[in-house]
Structures are given as structure tokens and as C-alpha cells.
């Protein structure tokens, strides 16, 4: 961890030549300064480790997009890091005022013969990154939107959601994959409370078309893990999407398992097509993609209305039970996003996190509406661990920059 007047950077190794970087900004409304310090730290860390960015998510006020992007460009140019790699900028508002909340980066290094990293384009524009580790190919698509580019300019949110998924499928097809290879999605929805049911209907329809929508509890689960949260893009799209997909030959196929959780009913049973998490076992690391999780009980109903502390506690316990199925603990989370409906609830979250030994948790805290009016708290996460080793956290390093 590195601390400055503008924030702190957590770096967690995830196997040989892979890392998650979480740069969380402090409460500071000077967006150019915060962005300059943040990207200077990120750039130095990437260069020291010889790593390339494969996913970059920026959370901050849309009103400071230009300042943040200008600071990013300067910092990366000064360190000979490409500035045209794809990214997703979402208005995850900082807890105080306007500005930058932080940046989450996944990065890899080509350390072995056969390793590779490349940029994916759509209509000439960068839209994702692909990389190969240990014979396995991973694809991340970023900032996929469904704004109508044709003369009709149909802007209905549900139509945008449909086009987002169809666009992702088309890009994956060009990479030799299909939507069935998707293990994780993030959907950022403008005005989520106004059309979340319509979004789910659109997603359900496409997932049935792709053959991944279960029809009963006895069906095997192949739905990707997912986050569905409020998020406005600079382009003002109704729906913005990121995803992770994986493919490999038979000899190097990673174990992929879509997880259920006894504490919560499968989300598709009440109309939301995602699994609670996805487990991916690579040769040198285990990963769990944890879906956006809130205080929703075993019957699918929201719990603890107006009780922020109870919602936070229940959510953390639920995630703990989910990842324990594969031998992981909350301390193994390497990148998370904490969504708070009201910024004044930060104190409750910090207190509970500290009580559970998570006071130095690698996450960003942002203000956003959750998918239901009564829900006040949600968290999504990525977990990196090796179940064959003791939990010494040797893969998490504190660095000074």
C-alpha cells in the first residue's frame, strides 16, 4: 500500500505475472491533482512490474471526465505507457462533493513463452483486451454501449440493453468465443430504479436465445457472475457493460464453476439472470468473481429495511459463505467496489469493516443507487487466492511509490 495526500494504492498479485491494482482517492475535490497522483502511482507500479493493463475502470463524477483523462494521458505518456487502451469511465460519485473516487486495474505481464496481450477493436475503436496465460485465453470487453448509431436513434433503455449484449456477442465471435464463454459481467445502468425490471427482461430474453438461462433449479448453472448498479457514462448511455470471458484448449482448460449460495435464492428465480459468483481455477491461482451482493434473503426479498448496519453485516456474511465454498476468505478479496446509497453511511461501513479486520480493504467506496429502493448497500468483488497454500497473504504486497 502506498499513501499520499490524495489516496492509497493496493496491489495484489494473482499468480505469476498478474495483479489487481486498486487506487482509492481520499476525500479531495481537486480532480486534476488527485488524478495526476493516482495515475503517476499506477504508471510507476505497472512499469516496475513490467505489466500491461487489461482492464481499467474509473469511478468519478462525469463532470470531471476531461480533467481526469488529461491527467491520465500525461502521466502515462511520461512513463511510456500506451494511452489508447480501452477503459470504462462511470459516475460512481465520490463520498464527498465531486471528483475522482478511484481506479481499478487488472494487469498482466508476458512472462512465459506463448504469453501475449493484444487490443480488441470494434469499428476501429479499442473496446477490449485479450491475453494468454498458461495456455488459457482471456478476453475483457470494456465500455460496450447500445446507443443507436443509425438514423432512427431509438433510445429506449431496454433497446440499448439488448444492443449491448448483441454487440458483445458479435465482438466475442470475432475472437473465436461466444457469450457462453462469459464468466463475469458488469452492467452500469443510468436511472436504474426506473427501468431495472425492463433491463432484466431484455437480458433474460437474450440469455434464453444463447441457451444459458436455466429453466428450473435442477438445471446446471451457466450464468455469469454480474453486477447491475446505477452508473452514468460520459456518453449518457442508458446501459454500459464490461465483461470477462475465457477460452482454452482442452489440455489447458481452467476449472470454471458458477456458484450458488445457500444464504440467497438463485437470482434468476426472481428474474435477474446471473449467478452469485464464478470460480476460475488457473494453474497458479484461483479466482472468484463475486456478483454484486446486497441484503437479499433466501426467498428473494430485501431484508433490514432502513437498517444500514444490518444490511452491511448480512452482505459481508453472505459473501463470506459464498467464497468459503472454494476455500477463500474475505481477506482474499483483491479488488472490490462498495456502493452506498447515501454517503453518510460510510461511517457505518468503515466501523463494521474495521471490526472484521477489513479496515485496509482494497476497494473503492462510491455513491450509487442499488437495484431496489430499500437497499442501501451493495458490494462486488474479485478474489485471488491459492487454496493449496496457507493464508499467509504472501500474494499481497505493501509497496511505497
CSV table of C-alpha atoms in Angstrom, one decimal:
chain,number,residue,atom,x,y,z
A,1,UNK,CA,0.0,0.0,0.0
A,2,UNK,CA,1.2,3.5,-0.9
A,3,UNK,CA,-0.3,6.6,0.7
A,4,UNK,CA,-0.1,10.2,-0.4
A,5,UNK,CA,-2.2,13.3,0.3
A,6,UNK,CA,-4.6,12.2,-2.4
A,7,UNK,CA,-5.2,8.5,-1.8
A,8,UNK,CA,-3.7,5.0,-1.5
A,9,UNK,CA,-2.9,2.2,-3.8
A,10,UNK,CA,-3.3,-1.5,-3.1
A,11,UNK,CA,-1.6,-4.1,-5.3
A,12,UNK,CA,-2.4,-7.8,-5.0
A,13,UNK,CA,-0.6,-10.4,-7.0
A,14,UNK,CA,-2.8,-13.1,-8.6
A,15,UNK,CA,-0.4,-15.8,-9.8
A,16,UNK,CA,2.7,-15.3,-11.8
A,17,UNK,CA,2.5,-12.1,-13.8
A,18,UNK,CA,-1.0,-11.0,-12.9
A,19,UNK,CA,-2.1,-8.3,-10.4
A,20,UNK,CA,-5.1,-6.3,-9.3
A,21,UNK,CA,-4.5,-2.6,-8.5
A,22,UNK,CA,-7.0,-0.5,-6.6
A,23,UNK,CA,-6.3,3.2,-6.4
A,24,UNK,CA,-8.7,4.7,-3.9
A,25,UNK,CA,-8.8,8.5,-3.8
A,26,UNK,CA,-9.2,10.4,-0.5
A,27,UNK,CA,-11.9,13.0,0.0
A,28,UNK,CA,-10.4,15.7,-2.2
A,29,UNK,CA,-12.4,17.7,-4.8
A,30,UNK,CA,-9.2,18.8,-6.7
A,31,UNK,CA,-9.8,16.3,-9.5
A,32,UNK,CA,-6.7,17.2,-11.6
A,33,UNK,CA,-4.4,16.8,-8.6
A,34,UNK,CA,-6.0,13.5,-7.5
A,35,UNK,CA,-5.9,12.1,-11.0
A,36,UNK,CA,-2.3,13.1,-11.6
A,37,UNK,CA,-1.1,11.5,-8.3
A,38,UNK,CA,-3.3,8.4,-8.9
A,39,UNK,CA,-2.0,7.8,-12.4
A,40,UNK,CA,1.6,8.6,-11.5
A,41,UNK,CA,1.4,5.8,-8.9
A,42,UNK,CA,-0.3,3.4,-11.2
A,43,UNK,CA,2.2,4.1,-14.0
A,44,UNK,CA,5.2,3.6,-11.8
A,45,UNK,CA,3.8,0.3,-10.5
A,46,UNK,CA,3.0,-1.0,-13.9
A,47,UNK,CA,6.5,-0.2,-15.2
A,48,UNK,CA,8.2,-1.7,-12.2
A,49,UNK,CA,6.4,-4.9,-12.7
A,50,UNK,CA,6.6,-4.9,-16.5
A,51,UNK,CA,2.8,-5.2,-16.7
A,52,UNK,CA,0.2,-4.1,-19.3
A,53,UNK,CA,-3.4,-3.0,-18.4
A,54,UNK,CA,-6.1,-5.5,-19.5
A,55,UNK,CA,-9.0,-3.8,-17.6
A,56,UNK,CA,-9.3,-0.3,-16.3
A,57,UNK,CA,-12.4,1.1,-14.6
A,58,UNK,CA,-12.6,4.7,-13.5
A,59,UNK,CA,-15.2,5.8,-11.0
A,60,UNK,CA,-15.8,9.5,-10.5
A,61,UNK,CA,-18.0,12.4,-11.3
A,62,UNK,CA,-18.8,12.7,-15.0
A,63,UNK,CA,-18.3,16.5,-14.7
A,64,UNK,CA,-14.5,16.0,-14.2
A,65,UNK,CA,-14.1,13.4,-17.0
A,66,UNK,CA,-11.9,15.7,-19.2
A,67,UNK,CA,-9.6,16.6,-16.3
A,68,UNK,CA,-9.2,13.0,-15.2
A,69,UNK,CA,-8.5,11.8,-18.8
A,70,UNK,CA,-6.0,14.6,-19.4
A,71,UNK,CA,-4.1,13.7,-16.2
A,72,UNK,CA,-4.1,10.1,-17.1
A,73,UNK,CA,-2.7,10.8,-20.6
A,74,UNK,CA,0.1,13.0,-19.2
A,75,UNK,CA,1.1,10.5,-16.5
A,76,UNK,CA,1.2,7.6,-18.9
A,77,UNK,CA,3.0,9.4,-21.7
A,78,UNK,CA,5.7,10.4,-19.2
A,79,UNK,CA,6.2,6.7,-18.4
A,80,UNK,CA,5.9,5.4,-22.0
A,81,UNK,CA,2.7,3.6,-21.2
A,82,UNK,CA,0.1,3.4,-24.0
A,83,UNK,CA,-2.7,5.9,-23.5
A,84,UNK,CA,-5.2,4.5,-26.1
A,85,UNK,CA,-6.0,1.3,-24.3
A,86,UNK,CA,-9.8,0.8,-23.6
A,87,UNK,CA,-11.3,1.8,-20.4
A,88,UNK,CA,-14.7,2.4,-18.7
A,89,UNK,CA,-15.5,5.7,-17.0
A,90,UNK,CA,-18.6,5.5,-14.8
A,91,UNK,CA,-20.1,8.1,-12.5
A,92,UNK,CA,-19.5,6.3,-9.2
A,93,UNK,CA,-19.7,9.5,-7.2
A,94,UNK,CA,-17.1,10.1,-4.5
A,95,UNK,CA,-18.4,10.2,-1.0
A,96,UNK,CA,-17.7,14.0,-0.7
A,97,UNK,CA,-18.6,16.5,-3.4
A,98,UNK,CA,-17.4,15.9,-6.9
A,99,UNK,CA,-14.2,14.5,-8.2
A,100,UNK,CA,-12.4,11.2,-8.7
A,101,UNK,CA,-13.4,8.2,-6.5
A,102,UNK,CA,-10.7,5.9,-7.8
A,103,UNK,CA,-9.5,3.4,-10.4
A,104,UNK,CA,-9.5,-0.4,-10.5
A,105,UNK,CA,-6.9,-2.0,-12.9
A,106,UNK,CA,-6.2,-5.6,-13.8
A,107,UNK,CA,-2.8,-6.0,-15.3
A,108,UNK,CA,-0.7,-8.9,-16.7
A,109,UNK,CA,2.9,-9.5,-17.8
A,110,UNK,CA,4.1,-11.7,-20.6
A,111,UNK,CA,6.5,-13.8,-18.5
A,112,UNK,CA,6.5,-17.2,-20.3
A,113,UNK,CA,6.7,-18.4,-23.9
A,114,UNK,CA,3.3,-18.2,-25.5
A,115,UNK,CA,2.1,-15.4,-23.3
A,116,UNK,CA,0.6,-12.5,-25.2
A,117,UNK,CA,-1.5,-9.3,-24.8
A,118,UNK,CA,-3.5,-7.6,-27.5
A,119,UNK,CA,-6.1,-4.9,-28.1
A,120,UNK,CA,-9.5,-5.7,-29.5
A,121,UNK,CA,-11.3,-3.2,-31.7
A,122,UNK,CA,-14.8,-2.7,-32.9
A,123,UNK,CA,-15.3,-0.4,-35.9
A,124,UNK,CA,-11.7,0.8,-35.5
A,125,UNK,CA,-12.2,1.7,-31.8
A,126,UNK,CA,-10.4,-0.1,-28.9
A,127,UNK,CA,-13.1,-2.0,-27.0
A,128,UNK,CA,-11.2,-4.6,-25.0
A,129,UNK,CA,-8.0,-6.5,-24.3
A,130,UNK,CA,-7.1,-10.2,-24.8
A,131,UNK,CA,-4.3,-12.0,-23.1
A,132,UNK,CA,-2.9,-15.5,-22.9
A,133,UNK,CA,-1.5,-17.1,-19.7
A,134,UNK,CA,-0.6,-20.7,-19.2
A,135,UNK,CA,-2.3,-21.6,-22.5
A,136,UNK,CA,-5.6,-20.0,-21.5
A,137,UNK,CA,-7.1,-17.1,-23.4
A,138,UNK,CA,-8.9,-14.4,-21.6
A,139,UNK,CA,-11.0,-11.6,-23.1
A,140,UNK,CA,-12.2,-8.4,-21.4
A,141,UNK,CA,-14.5,-6.1,-23.2
A,142,UNK,CA,-15.0,-2.6,-21.9
A,143,UNK,CA,-17.4,0.3,-22.3
A,144,UNK,CA,-19.8,-1.6,-24.5
A,145,UNK,CA,-22.9,0.6,-25.1
A,146,UNK,CA,-26.1,0.3,-27.1
A,147,UNK,CA,-26.7,3.9,-28.1
A,148,UNK,CA,-28.4,3.8,-31.6
A,149,UNK,CA,-25.9,5.0,-34.2
A,150,UNK,CA,-28.4,4.7,-37.1
A,151,UNK,CA,-31.0,7.3,-38.4
A,152,UNK,CA,-33.8,6.0,-36.2
A,153,UNK,CA,-32.0,7.0,-32.9
A,154,UNK,CA,-34.1,4.6,-30.8
A,155,UNK,CA,-33.0,5.5,-27.3
A,156,UNK,CA,-35.3,3.3,-25.2
A,157,UNK,CA,-33.2,1.9,-22.3
A,158,UNK,CA,-34.3,-1.7,-22.9
A,159,UNK,CA,-33.4,-1.5,-26.6
A,160,UNK,CA,-29.9,-0.2,-25.5
A,161,UNK,CA,-29.5,-3.1,-23.1
A,162,UNK,CA,-30.4,-5.6,-25.9
A,163,UNK,CA,-27.9,-4.0,-28.3
A,164,UNK,CA,-25.2,-4.0,-25.7
A,165,UNK,CA,-25.5,-7.8,-25.3
A,166,UNK,CA,-25.7,-8.4,-29.0
A,167,UNK,CA,-22.7,-6.2,-29.6
A,168,UNK,CA,-20.7,-8.1,-27.1
A,169,UNK,CA,-21.7,-11.4,-28.7
A,170,UNK,CA,-20.6,-10.1,-32.1
A,171,UNK,CA,-17.2,-9.0,-30.8
A,172,UNK,CA,-16.6,-12.2,-29.0
A,173,UNK,CA,-17.5,-14.2,-32.1
A,174,UNK,CA,-14.7,-12.4,-34.0
A,175,UNK,CA,-12.3,-13.5,-31.2
A,176,UNK,CA,-13.4,-17.2,-31.6
A,177,UNK,CA,-15.6,-17.1,-28.5
A,178,UNK,CA,-19.3,-17.0,-27.7
A,179,UNK,CA,-21.4,-15.5,-25.0
A,180,UNK,CA,-21.4,-18.9,-23.3
A,181,UNK,CA,-17.7,-18.3,-22.6
A,182,UNK,CA,-18.5,-15.2,-20.5
A,183,UNK,CA,-17.8,-15.7,-16.8
A,184,UNK,CA,-18.4,-12.1,-15.5
A,185,UNK,CA,-20.3,-9.0,-16.5
A,186,UNK,CA,-20.7,-5.5,-15.1
A,187,UNK,CA,-23.8,-3.6,-16.1
A,188,UNK,CA,-23.9,0.1,-15.3
A,189,UNK,CA,-27.4,1.5,-15.7
A,190,UNK,CA,-28.5,5.1,-15.7
A,191,UNK,CA,-31.6,5.7,-13.6
A,192,UNK,CA,-31.5,2.1,-12.6
A,193,UNK,CA,-34.6,2.3,-10.3
A,194,UNK,CA,-36.8,3.5,-13.3
A,195,UNK,CA,-36.1,0.5,-15.6
A,196,UNK,CA,-34.4,-2.3,-13.8
A,197,UNK,CA,-37.3,-4.7,-14.4
A,198,UNK,CA,-37.1,-3.8,-18.2
A,199,UNK,CA,-33.4,-4.4,-18.1
A,200,UNK,CA,-33.9,-7.9,-16.6
A,201,UNK,CA,-36.5,-8.7,-19.2
A,202,UNK,CA,-34.1,-7.7,-22.0
A,203,UNK,CA,-31.2,-9.7,-20.6
A,204,UNK,CA,-33.4,-12.7,-19.9
A,205,UNK,CA,-34.6,-12.8,-23.5
A,206,UNK,CA,-31.0,-12.7,-24.9
A,207,UNK,CA,-29.8,-15.3,-22.4
A,208,UNK,CA,-32.6,-17.6,-23.4
A,209,UNK,CA,-31.5,-17.1,-27.1
A,210,UNK,CA,-27.9,-18.0,-26.1
A,211,UNK,CA,-29.1,-21.1,-24.2
A,212,UNK,CA,-27.7,-20.1,-20.8
A,213,UNK,CA,-30.9,-19.3,-19.0
A,214,UNK,CA,-31.9,-22.1,-16.5
A,215,UNK,CA,-35.5,-23.4,-16.7
A,216,UNK,CA,-35.5,-25.0,-13.2
A,217,UNK,CA,-33.4,-25.4,-10.1
A,218,UNK,CA,-32.3,-28.8,-11.3
A,219,UNK,CA,-30.6,-27.3,-14.3
A,220,UNK,CA,-26.9,-26.8,-14.2
A,221,UNK,CA,-25.9,-23.2,-13.7
A,222,UNK,CA,-24.0,-21.4,-16.5
A,223,UNK,CA,-25.0,-17.8,-15.9
A,224,UNK,CA,-22.0,-15.4,-15.5
A,225,UNK,CA,-21.5,-13.6,-12.3
A,226,UNK,CA,-22.7,-10.0,-12.6
A,227,UNK,CA,-23.1,-6.6,-11.1
A,228,UNK,CA,-26.1,-4.4,-12.0
A,229,UNK,CA,-25.8,-1.0,-10.5
A,230,UNK,CA,-26.5,2.7,-11.2
A,231,UNK,CA,-23.9,4.2,-13.4
A,232,UNK,CA,-23.9,7.1,-15.8
A,233,UNK,CA,-21.3,7.2,-18.6
A,234,UNK,CA,-19.9,10.4,-20.1
A,235,UNK,CA,-21.8,9.4,-23.3
A,236,UNK,CA,-25.0,9.3,-21.2
A,237,UNK,CA,-25.8,5.8,-22.3
A,238,UNK,CA,-28.6,4.0,-20.6
A,239,UNK,CA,-26.5,0.8,-20.3
A,240,UNK,CA,-22.8,0.4,-20.2
A,241,UNK,CA,-21.2,-3.1,-20.0
A,242,UNK,CA,-17.8,-4.7,-19.2
A,243,UNK,CA,-17.3,-8.4,-19.3
A,244,UNK,CA,-14.7,-11.2,-18.8
A,245,UNK,CA,-14.7,-14.3,-21.0
A,246,UNK,CA,-12.3,-17.3,-21.1
A,247,UNK,CA,-11.5,-20.0,-23.5
A,248,UNK,CA,-8.7,-22.5,-23.9
A,249,UNK,CA,-7.8,-25.8,-25.5
A,250,UNK,CA,-8.8,-29.0,-23.7
A,251,UNK,CA,-5.3,-29.6,-22.2
A,252,UNK,CA,-5.2,-26.1,-20.5
A,253,UNK,CA,-8.9,-25.6,-19.7
A,254,UNK,CA,-9.3,-23.9,-16.4
A,255,UNK,CA,-11.9,-25.2,-14.0
A,256,UNK,CA,-15.0,-22.9,-14.2
A,257,UNK,CA,-17.9,-23.3,-11.8
A,258,UNK,CA,-20.9,-20.9,-11.4
A,259,UNK,CA,-21.6,-20.7,-7.7
A,260,UNK,CA,-24.8,-20.9,-5.8
A,261,UNK,CA,-25.2,-19.7,-2.2
A,262,UNK,CA,-27.4,-21.3,0.5
A,263,UNK,CA,-27.9,-17.8,2.0
A,264,UNK,CA,-29.6,-16.5,-1.1
A,265,UNK,CA,-32.0,-17.8,-3.7
A,266,UNK,CA,-30.7,-18.1,-7.2
A,267,UNK,CA,-31.2,-14.6,-8.7
A,268,UNK,CA,-32.8,-16.0,-11.9
A,269,UNK,CA,-35.6,-17.4,-9.8
A,270,UNK,CA,-36.8,-13.8,-9.3
A,271,UNK,CA,-36.0,-12.5,-12.7
A,272,UNK,CA,-32.3,-11.5,-12.6
A,273,UNK,CA,-30.1,-13.6,-14.8
A,274,UNK,CA,-26.8,-14.1,-13.0
A,275,UNK,CA,-25.0,-16.5,-10.7
A,276,UNK,CA,-23.9,-15.4,-7.3
A,277,UNK,CA,-20.3,-15.9,-8.3
A,278,UNK,CA,-17.9,-17.7,-10.7
A,279,UNK,CA,-14.9,-19.7,-9.7
A,280,UNK,CA,-12.0,-19.9,-12.1
A,281,UNK,CA,-9.1,-22.2,-11.2
A,282,UNK,CA,-6.0,-21.3,-13.2
A,283,UNK,CA,-2.7,-23.3,-12.9
A,284,UNK,CA,-1.2,-20.8,-10.5
A,285,UNK,CA,-4.1,-19.1,-8.9
A,286,UNK,CA,-7.8,-19.4,-8.0
A,287,UNK,CA,-10.1,-16.5,-8.8
A,288,UNK,CA,-13.7,-15.9,-7.7
A,289,UNK,CA,-15.8,-13.3,-9.4
A,290,UNK,CA,-18.3,-12.2,-6.8
A,291,UNK,CA,-21.5,-10.7,-8.1
A,292,UNK,CA,-22.9,-7.5,-6.8
A,293,UNK,CA,-24.3,-8.6,-3.4
A,294,UNK,CA,-26.8,-6.9,-1.1
A,295,UNK,CA,-29.2,-7.8,1.7
A,296,UNK,CA,-31.5,-10.1,-0.2
A,297,UNK,CA,-32.6,-13.2,1.7
A,298,UNK,CA,-33.3,-16.8,0.8
A,299,UNK,CA,-36.8,-16.1,-0.5
A,300,UNK,CA,-35.6,-13.2,-2.8
A,301,UNK,CA,-37.0,-10.5,-0.6
A,302,UNK,CA,-35.0,-7.5,0.7
A,303,UNK,CA,-34.0,-7.6,4.3
A,304,UNK,CA,-33.5,-5.0,7.1
A,305,UNK,CA,-35.2,-2.0,5.5
A,306,UNK,CA,-33.7,1.3,6.7
A,307,UNK,CA,-31.1,-0.6,8.8
A,308,UNK,CA,-27.7,0.1,7.2
A,309,UNK,CA,-25.7,-1.8,9.8
A,310,UNK,CA,-27.8,-4.9,9.4
A,311,UNK,CA,-27.6,-4.7,5.6
A,312,UNK,CA,-23.8,-4.4,5.7
A,313,UNK,CA,-23.4,-7.2,8.2
A,314,UNK,CA,-25.7,-9.6,6.2
A,315,UNK,CA,-24.0,-8.8,2.9
A,316,UNK,CA,-20.5,-9.5,4.2
A,317,UNK,CA,-21.6,-12.7,5.9
A,318,UNK,CA,-23.3,-13.8,2.6
A,319,UNK,CA,-20.1,-13.2,0.6
A,320,UNK,CA,-18.1,-14.9,3.2
A,321,UNK,CA,-20.2,-18.1,2.9
A,322,UNK,CA,-20.1,-17.9,-0.9
A,323,UNK,CA,-16.3,-17.8,-1.3
A,324,UNK,CA,-15.8,-20.2,1.6
A,325,UNK,CA,-17.1,-22.9,-0.7
A,326,UNK,CA,-13.8,-22.8,-2.6
A,327,UNK,CA,-11.6,-22.2,0.5
A,328,UNK,CA,-11.3,-18.4,0.3
A,329,UNK,CA,-11.9,-15.7,2.9
A,330,UNK,CA,-12.9,-12.1,2.9
A,331,UNK,CA,-9.2,-11.2,3.3
A,332,UNK,CA,-8.5,-12.7,-0.1
A,333,UNK,CA,-10.6,-10.1,-1.9
A,334,UNK,CA,-8.1,-8.2,-4.2
A,335,UNK,CA,-10.5,-5.7,-5.8
A,336,UNK,CA,-13.9,-4.6,-4.6
A,337,UNK,CA,-16.4,-1.8,-5.1
A,338,UNK,CA,-18.6,-0.7,-2.2
A,339,UNK,CA,-21.8,1.0,-3.3
A,340,UNK,CA,-23.5,3.3,-0.8
A,341,UNK,CA,-26.9,4.8,-1.5
A,342,UNK,CA,-26.2,7.6,1.0
A,343,UNK,CA,-22.7,8.9,1.6
A,344,UNK,CA,-23.4,9.4,5.4
A,345,UNK,CA,-23.5,5.6,5.7
A,346,UNK,CA,-19.7,5.4,5.1
A,347,UNK,CA,-19.0,5.6,8.8
A,348,UNK,CA,-21.1,2.5,9.5
A,349,UNK,CA,-19.3,0.6,6.7
A,350,UNK,CA,-15.9,1.7,8.0
A,351,UNK,CA,-16.7,0.7,11.6
A,352,UNK,CA,-18.0,-2.8,10.6
A,353,UNK,CA,-15.1,-3.4,8.2
A,354,UNK,CA,-12.6,-2.5,11.0
A,355,UNK,CA,-14.4,-4.8,13.4
A,356,UNK,CA,-14.0,-7.6,10.9
A,357,UNK,CA,-10.3,-6.8,10.3
A,358,UNK,CA,-11.0,-5.3,6.9
A,359,UNK,CA,-10.0,-1.7,7.7
A,360,UNK,CA,-7.3,-1.8,4.9
A,361,UNK,CA,-9.7,-3.4,2.4
A,362,UNK,CA,-8.7,-3.0,-1.3
A,363,UNK,CA,-11.9,-1.4,-2.5
A,364,UNK,CA,-13.4,1.8,-3.8
A,365,UNK,CA,-16.4,3.4,-2.0
A,366,UNK,CA,-18.8,5.2,-4.3
A,367,UNK,CA,-22.3,6.7,-4.1
A,368,UNK,CA,-24.9,5.0,-6.3
A,369,UNK,CA,-28.4,3.7,-6.3
A,370,UNK,CA,-28.9,0.0,-5.7
A,371,UNK,CA,-31.3,-2.0,-7.8
A,372,UNK,CA,-34.1,-1.7,-5.2
A,373,UNK,CA,-35.2,1.4,-3.4
A,374,UNK,CA,-35.0,-0.2,0.0
A,375,UNK,CA,-31.4,-1.5,-0.4
A,376,UNK,CA,-28.8,0.9,1.0
A,377,UNK,CA,-25.6,-1.1,0.4
A,378,UNK,CA,-24.0,-3.4,-2.2
A,379,UNK,CA,-20.6,-4.7,-2.8
A,380,UNK,CA,-19.0,-6.7,-5.7
A,381,UNK,CA,-15.5,-8.2,-5.6
A,382,UNK,CA,-12.8,-10.2,-7.2
A,383,UNK,CA,-11.0,-12.7,-5.1
A,384,UNK,CA,-7.5,-14.2,-5.8
A,385,UNK,CA,-6.1,-17.0,-3.7
A,386,UNK,CA,-4.3,-20.3,-3.8
A,387,UNK,CA,-6.2,-23.0,-1.9
A,388,UNK,CA,-3.2,-25.2,-1.8
A,389,UNK,CA,-1.2,-22.7,0.3
A,390,UNK,CA,-1.8,-21.3,3.8
A,391,UNK,CA,-3.5,-17.9,4.1
A,392,UNK,CA,-0.3,-16.0,4.7
A,393,UNK,CA,-1.3,-13.3,2.1
A,394,UNK,CA,2.2,-13.6,0.5
A,395,UNK,CA,0.5,-12.5,-2.7
A,396,UNK,CA,-0.5,-9.1,-1.2
A,397,UNK,CA,2.4,-6.7,-1.0
A,398,UNK,CA,2.7,-3.3,0.5
A,399,UNK,CA,4.7,-1.0,-1.7
A,400,UNK,CA,6.0,2.5,-1.4
A,401,UNK,CA,5.8,4.7,-4.5
